[in-house]
Coordinates of C-alpha atoms and ligand atoms in Angstrom, one line a residue:
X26 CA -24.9 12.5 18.2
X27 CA -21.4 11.4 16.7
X28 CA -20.4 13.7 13.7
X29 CA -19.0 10.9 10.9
X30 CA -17.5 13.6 8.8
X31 CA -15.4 14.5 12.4
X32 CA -12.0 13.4 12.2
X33 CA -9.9 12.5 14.9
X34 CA -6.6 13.6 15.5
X35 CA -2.9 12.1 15.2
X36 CA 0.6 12.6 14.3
X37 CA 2.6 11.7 11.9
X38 CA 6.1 9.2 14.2
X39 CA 7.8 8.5 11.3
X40 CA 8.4 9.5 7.3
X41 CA 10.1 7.4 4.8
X42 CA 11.0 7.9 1.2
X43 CA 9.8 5.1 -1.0
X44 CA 10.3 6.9 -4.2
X45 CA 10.7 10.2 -5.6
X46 CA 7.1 10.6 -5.3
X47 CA 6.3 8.3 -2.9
X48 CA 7.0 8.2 0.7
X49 CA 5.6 6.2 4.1
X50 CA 4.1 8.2 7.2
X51 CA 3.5 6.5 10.1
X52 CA 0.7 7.6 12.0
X53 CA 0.0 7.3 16.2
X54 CA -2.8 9.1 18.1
X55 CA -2.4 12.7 19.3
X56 CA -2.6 11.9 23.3
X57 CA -4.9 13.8 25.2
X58 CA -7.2 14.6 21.9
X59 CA -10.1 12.0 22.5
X60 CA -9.1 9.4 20.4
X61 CA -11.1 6.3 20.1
X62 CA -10.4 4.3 17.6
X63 CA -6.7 3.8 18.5
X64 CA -7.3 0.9 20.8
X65 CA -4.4 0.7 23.0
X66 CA -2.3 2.7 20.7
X67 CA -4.0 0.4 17.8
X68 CA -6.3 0.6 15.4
X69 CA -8.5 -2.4 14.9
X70 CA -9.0 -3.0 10.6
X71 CA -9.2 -5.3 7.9
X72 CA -6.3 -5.3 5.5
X73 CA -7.9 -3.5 2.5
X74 CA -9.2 -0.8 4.7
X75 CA -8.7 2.7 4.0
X76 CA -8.2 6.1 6.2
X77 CA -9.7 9.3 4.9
X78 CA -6.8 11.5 5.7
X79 CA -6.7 15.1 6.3
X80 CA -4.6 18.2 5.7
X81 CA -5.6 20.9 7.7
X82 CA -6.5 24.2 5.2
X83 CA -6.0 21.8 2.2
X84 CA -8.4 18.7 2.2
X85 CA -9.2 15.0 2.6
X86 CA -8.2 12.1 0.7
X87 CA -8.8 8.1 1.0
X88 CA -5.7 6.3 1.6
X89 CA -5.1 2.6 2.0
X90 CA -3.7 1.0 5.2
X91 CA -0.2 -0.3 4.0
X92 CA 0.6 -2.0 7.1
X93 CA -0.8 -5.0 8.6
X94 CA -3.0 -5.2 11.4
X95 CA -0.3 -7.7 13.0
X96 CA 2.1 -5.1 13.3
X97 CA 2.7 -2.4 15.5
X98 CA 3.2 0.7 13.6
X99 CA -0.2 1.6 11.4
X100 CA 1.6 2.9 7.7
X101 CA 0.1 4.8 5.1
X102 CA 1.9 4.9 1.6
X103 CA 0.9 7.9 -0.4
X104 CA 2.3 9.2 -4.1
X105 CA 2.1 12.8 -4.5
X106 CA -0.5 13.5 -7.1
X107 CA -1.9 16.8 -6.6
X108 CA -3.3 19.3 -3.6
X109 CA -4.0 16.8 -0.6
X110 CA -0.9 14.5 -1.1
X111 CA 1.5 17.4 -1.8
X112 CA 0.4 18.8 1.2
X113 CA 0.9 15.3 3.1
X114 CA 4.4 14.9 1.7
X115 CA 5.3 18.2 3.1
X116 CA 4.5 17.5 6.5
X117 CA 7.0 16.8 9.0
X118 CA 7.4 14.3 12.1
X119 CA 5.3 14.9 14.7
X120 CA 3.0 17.4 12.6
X121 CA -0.8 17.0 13.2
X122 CA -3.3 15.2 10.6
X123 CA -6.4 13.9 10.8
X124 CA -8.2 10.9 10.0
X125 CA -11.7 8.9 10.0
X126 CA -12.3 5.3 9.2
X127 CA -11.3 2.7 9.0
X128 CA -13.6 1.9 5.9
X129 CA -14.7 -0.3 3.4
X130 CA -15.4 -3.6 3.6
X131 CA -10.8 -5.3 3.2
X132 CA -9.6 -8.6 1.8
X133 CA -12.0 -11.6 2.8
X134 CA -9.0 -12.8 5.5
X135 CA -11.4 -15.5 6.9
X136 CA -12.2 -17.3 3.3
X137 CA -8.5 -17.6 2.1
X138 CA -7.0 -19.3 5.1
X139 CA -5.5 -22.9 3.3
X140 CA -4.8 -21.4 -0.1
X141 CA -2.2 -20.7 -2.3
X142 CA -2.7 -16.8 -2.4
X143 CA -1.5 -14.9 -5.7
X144 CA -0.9 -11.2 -5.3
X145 CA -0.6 -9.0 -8.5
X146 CA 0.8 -5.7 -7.8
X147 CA 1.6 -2.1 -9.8
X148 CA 2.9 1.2 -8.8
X149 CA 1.8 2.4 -5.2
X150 CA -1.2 -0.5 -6.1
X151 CA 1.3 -2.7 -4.1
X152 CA 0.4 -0.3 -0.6
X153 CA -3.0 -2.3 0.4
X154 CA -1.6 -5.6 -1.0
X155 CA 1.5 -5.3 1.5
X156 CA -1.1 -5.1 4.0
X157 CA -1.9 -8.1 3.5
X158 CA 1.0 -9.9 2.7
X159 CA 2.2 -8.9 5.9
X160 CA -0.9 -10.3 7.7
X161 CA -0.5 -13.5 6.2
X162 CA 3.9 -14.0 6.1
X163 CA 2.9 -13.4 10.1
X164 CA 0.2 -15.9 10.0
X165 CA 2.3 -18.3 7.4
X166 CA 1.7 -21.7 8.3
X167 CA -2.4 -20.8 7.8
X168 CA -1.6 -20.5 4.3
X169 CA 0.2 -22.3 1.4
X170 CA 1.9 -20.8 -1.7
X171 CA 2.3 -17.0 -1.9
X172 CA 3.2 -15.7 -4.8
X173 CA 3.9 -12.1 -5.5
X174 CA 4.1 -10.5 -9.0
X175 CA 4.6 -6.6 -8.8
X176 CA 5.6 -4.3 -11.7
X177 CA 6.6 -0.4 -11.8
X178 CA 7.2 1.6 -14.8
X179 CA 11.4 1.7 -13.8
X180 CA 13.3 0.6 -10.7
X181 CA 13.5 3.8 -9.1
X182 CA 9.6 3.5 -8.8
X183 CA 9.1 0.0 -6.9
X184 CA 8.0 0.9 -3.7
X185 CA 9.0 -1.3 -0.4
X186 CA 12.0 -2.3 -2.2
X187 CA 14.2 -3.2 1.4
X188 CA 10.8 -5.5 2.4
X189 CA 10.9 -6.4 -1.4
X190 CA 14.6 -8.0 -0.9
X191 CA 13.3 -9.5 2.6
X192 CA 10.3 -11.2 0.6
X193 CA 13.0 -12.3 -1.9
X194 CA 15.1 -14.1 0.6
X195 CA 12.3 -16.0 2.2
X196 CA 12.2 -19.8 1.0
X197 CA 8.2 -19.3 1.4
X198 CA 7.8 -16.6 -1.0
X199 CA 7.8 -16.4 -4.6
X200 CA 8.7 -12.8 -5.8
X201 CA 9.1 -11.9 -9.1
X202 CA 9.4 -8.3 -9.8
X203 CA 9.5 -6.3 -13.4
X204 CA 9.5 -3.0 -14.8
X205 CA 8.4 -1.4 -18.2
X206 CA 11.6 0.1 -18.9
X207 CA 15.0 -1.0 -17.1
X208 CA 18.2 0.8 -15.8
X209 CA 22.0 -0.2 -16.9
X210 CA 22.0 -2.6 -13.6
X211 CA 18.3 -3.6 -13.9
X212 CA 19.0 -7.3 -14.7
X213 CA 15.6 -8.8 -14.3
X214 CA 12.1 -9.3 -16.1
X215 CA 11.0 -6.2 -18.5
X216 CA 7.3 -6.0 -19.3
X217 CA 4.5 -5.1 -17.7
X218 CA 3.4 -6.9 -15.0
X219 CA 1.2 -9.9 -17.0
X220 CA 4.0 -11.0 -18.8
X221 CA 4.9 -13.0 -15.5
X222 CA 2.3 -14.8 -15.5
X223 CA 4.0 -17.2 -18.5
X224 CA 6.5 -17.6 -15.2
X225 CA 5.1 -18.6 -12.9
X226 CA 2.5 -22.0 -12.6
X227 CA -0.8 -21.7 -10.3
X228 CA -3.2 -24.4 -9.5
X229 CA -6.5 -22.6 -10.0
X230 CA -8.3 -24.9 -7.5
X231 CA -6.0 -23.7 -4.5
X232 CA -5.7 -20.7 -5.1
X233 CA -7.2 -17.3 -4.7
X234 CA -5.9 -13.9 -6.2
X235 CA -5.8 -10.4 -5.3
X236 CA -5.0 -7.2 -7.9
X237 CA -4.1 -3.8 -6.9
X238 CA -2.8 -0.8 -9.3
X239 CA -3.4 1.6 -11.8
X240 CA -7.6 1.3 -13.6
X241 CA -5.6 0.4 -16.9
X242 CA -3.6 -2.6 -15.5
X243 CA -6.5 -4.1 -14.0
X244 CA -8.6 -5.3 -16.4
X245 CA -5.5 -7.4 -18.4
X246 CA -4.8 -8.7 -15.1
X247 CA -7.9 -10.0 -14.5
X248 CA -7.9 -11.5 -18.2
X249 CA -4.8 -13.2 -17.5
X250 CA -6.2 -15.0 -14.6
X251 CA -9.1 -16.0 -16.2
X252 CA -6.9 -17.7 -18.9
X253 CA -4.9 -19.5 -15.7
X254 CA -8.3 -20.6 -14.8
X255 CA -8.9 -18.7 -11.5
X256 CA -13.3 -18.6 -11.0
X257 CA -14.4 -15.1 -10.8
X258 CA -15.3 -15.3 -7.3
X259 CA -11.3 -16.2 -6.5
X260 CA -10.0 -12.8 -8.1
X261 CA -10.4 -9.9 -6.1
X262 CA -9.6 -6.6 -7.4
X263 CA -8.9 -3.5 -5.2
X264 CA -10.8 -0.1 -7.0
X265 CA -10.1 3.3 -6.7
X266 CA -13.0 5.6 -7.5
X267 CA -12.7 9.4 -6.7
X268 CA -14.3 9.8 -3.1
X269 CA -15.5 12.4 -1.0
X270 CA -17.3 11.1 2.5
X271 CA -16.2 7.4 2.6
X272 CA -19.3 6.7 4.2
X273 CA -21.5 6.3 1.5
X274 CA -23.8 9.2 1.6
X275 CA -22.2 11.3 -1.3
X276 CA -22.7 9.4 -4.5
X277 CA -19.4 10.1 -5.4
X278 CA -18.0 6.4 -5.5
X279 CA -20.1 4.4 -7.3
X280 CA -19.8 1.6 -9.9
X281 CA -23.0 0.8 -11.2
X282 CA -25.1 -0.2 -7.8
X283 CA -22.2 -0.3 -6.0
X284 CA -20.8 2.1 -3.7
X285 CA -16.6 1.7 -3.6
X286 CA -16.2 3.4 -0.1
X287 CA -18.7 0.9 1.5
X288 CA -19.5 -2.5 -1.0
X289 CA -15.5 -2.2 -2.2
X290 CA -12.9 -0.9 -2.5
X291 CA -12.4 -4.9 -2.4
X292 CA -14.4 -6.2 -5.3
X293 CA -14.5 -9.6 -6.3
X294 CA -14.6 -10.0 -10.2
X295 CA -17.7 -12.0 -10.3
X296 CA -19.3 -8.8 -8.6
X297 CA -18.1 -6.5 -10.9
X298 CA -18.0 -7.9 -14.5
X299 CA -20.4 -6.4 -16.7
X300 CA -20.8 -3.3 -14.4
X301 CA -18.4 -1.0 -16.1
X302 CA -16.8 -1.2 -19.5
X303 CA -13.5 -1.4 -17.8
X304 CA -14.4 -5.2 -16.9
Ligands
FAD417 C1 -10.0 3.5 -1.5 C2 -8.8 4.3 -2.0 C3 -7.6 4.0 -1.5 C4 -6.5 4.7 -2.0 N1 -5.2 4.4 -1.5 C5 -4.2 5.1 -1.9 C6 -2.9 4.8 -1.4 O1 -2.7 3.8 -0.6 N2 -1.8 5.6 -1.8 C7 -2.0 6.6 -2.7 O2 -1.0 7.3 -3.0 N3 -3.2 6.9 -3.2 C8 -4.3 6.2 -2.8 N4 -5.5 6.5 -3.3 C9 -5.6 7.6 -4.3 C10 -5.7 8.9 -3.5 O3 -6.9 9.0 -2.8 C11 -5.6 10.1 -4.5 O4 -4.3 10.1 -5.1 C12 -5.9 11.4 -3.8 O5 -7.3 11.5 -3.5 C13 -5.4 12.5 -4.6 O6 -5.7 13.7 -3.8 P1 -5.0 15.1 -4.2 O7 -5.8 16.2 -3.5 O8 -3.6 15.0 -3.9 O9 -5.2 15.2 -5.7 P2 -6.1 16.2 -6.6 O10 -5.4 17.5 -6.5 O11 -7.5 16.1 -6.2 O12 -5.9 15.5 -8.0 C14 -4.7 15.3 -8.6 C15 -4.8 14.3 -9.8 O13 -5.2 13.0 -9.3 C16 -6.4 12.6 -9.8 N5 -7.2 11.9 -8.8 C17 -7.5 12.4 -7.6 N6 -8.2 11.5 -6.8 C18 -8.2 10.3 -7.6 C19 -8.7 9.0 -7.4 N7 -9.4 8.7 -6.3 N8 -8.6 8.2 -8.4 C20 -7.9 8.5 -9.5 N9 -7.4 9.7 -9.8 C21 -7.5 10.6 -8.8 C22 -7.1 13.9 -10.3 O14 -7.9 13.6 -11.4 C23 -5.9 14.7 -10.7 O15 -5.5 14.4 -12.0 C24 -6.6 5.7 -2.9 C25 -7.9 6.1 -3.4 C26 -9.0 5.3 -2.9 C27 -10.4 5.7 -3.4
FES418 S1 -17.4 8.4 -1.1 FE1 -19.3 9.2 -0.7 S2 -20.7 7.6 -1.2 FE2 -18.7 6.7 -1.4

């Protein structure tokens, strides 16, 4: 019988430095060590999916997929918070980790195709979102507008900030980054991440939205679209919960009914109004 708290093993190919606290493994099966979800040296998921990751001696932690499906590398993003990512950021290449999943239900890819897609982004929040950014900038001409609004609390904290600068130049993508508190060269919006909403103009009708970042941003996000005039069922919030199995056998996870590691963590706000305070 196949043991789902088992993880399989990999390696970490690559390690890059986001932030101070933030950094980018890339991850590729351990050959020879039974792996079978890498298909081809590829994992098949949904972006919005996440990987419960583990430490060997330490512990396991969810983490979203950062990358996209279309692409070749699979990229996690993790900010080092406490025992599990500490011990993550101190691994090296080639260093052994395991992982299970992928889990959770991702972004509903097949109902957005023909939209103008919004993506509101803070802090390490922007991880799963890039995800699917990059799933549909390689899939563009399914789609129409993308707009990107991302916030961090200062400029040393935006994560992805050389793909930032490629999104930027792109005639097919709106950017618009802020932070809460500027540098001496920071020459752009300062606020949190809503006060770009008064820049930017969305057709509710087209258009479908999708939040990620810290619990407290969240819910004045979702306000804000509301006020644009974005229907419940087009604004799509990612949610962290603490959990342990991912699976849903725990009880760990839940909102209300709902169990984030298998109903979430990809929420629509019509499914999730009234079933915390924080909505
Ligand atoms: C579906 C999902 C996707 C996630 N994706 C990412 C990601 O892409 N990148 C990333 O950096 N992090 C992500 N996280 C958060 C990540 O799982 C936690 O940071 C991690 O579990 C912390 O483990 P730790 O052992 O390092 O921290 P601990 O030593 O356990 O705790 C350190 C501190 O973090 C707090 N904390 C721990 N877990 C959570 C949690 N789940 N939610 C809120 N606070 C928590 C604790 O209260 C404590 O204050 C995700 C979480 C979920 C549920
Ligand atoms: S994490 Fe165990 S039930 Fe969701």
């Amino acid at each position: 019988m196949k043991n789902i708290y088992l993880p399989q093993l990999g390696k970490i190919k690559r390690v890059q430095k986001e932030t101070s606290d933030v950094k980018t493994f890339t991850l590729a099966p351990l050959r020879g060590a039974g792996f079978t979800f890498f298909l081809k040296e590829k994992i098949k998921f949904i972006p919005g999916q996440f990987l419960e990751i583990s430490v060997f001696g330490t512990g396991e932690a969810p983490f979203s997929i950062s990358s996209s499906p279309t692409q070749k590398d699979l990229q996690i993003s993790i900010k080092d918070v406490g025992s599990v990512t500490s011990a993550l950021h101190n691994l090296r290449k080639g260093q052994v980790i395991g992982l299970r999943g992928p889990f959770g239900n991702g972004f509903p890819i097949k109902d957005i195709r023909g939209y103008d897609i919004l993506f509101v982004g803070g802090g390490i929040g922007l991880a799963p979102l890039r995800s699917l950014i990059n799933y549909i900038l390689d899939k563009r001409k399914n789609f129409e507008r993308i707009i990107i609004l991302y916030g961090a609390k200062n400029p040393e904290e935006l994560v992805f900030k050389d793909e930032l600068k490629g999104w930027e130049r792109r005639k097919d993508v709106e950017l618009l980054v802020t932070v809460d508190e500027g540098d001496g060269k920071w020459k752009r919006n300062v606020g949190v991440v809503t006060t770009l909403f008064e820049k930017i103009k969305v057709n509710p009708k087209k258009a479908f939205a999708f939040v990620c970042g810290p619990p407290v941003m969240i819910p004045f996000v979702i306000e804000g679209l509301v006020k644009i005039g974005l229907k419940d069922e087009r604004i799509f919030a990612n949610l962290e919960r603490y959990m342990k199995c991912g699976v849903g056998k725990c009880g760990h996870c839940n909102i209300g009914p709902k169990y984030t590691c298998l109903d979430g963590p990809v929420f629509s706000y019509k499914e999730i109004k009234g079933l915390s305070k924080e909505f």
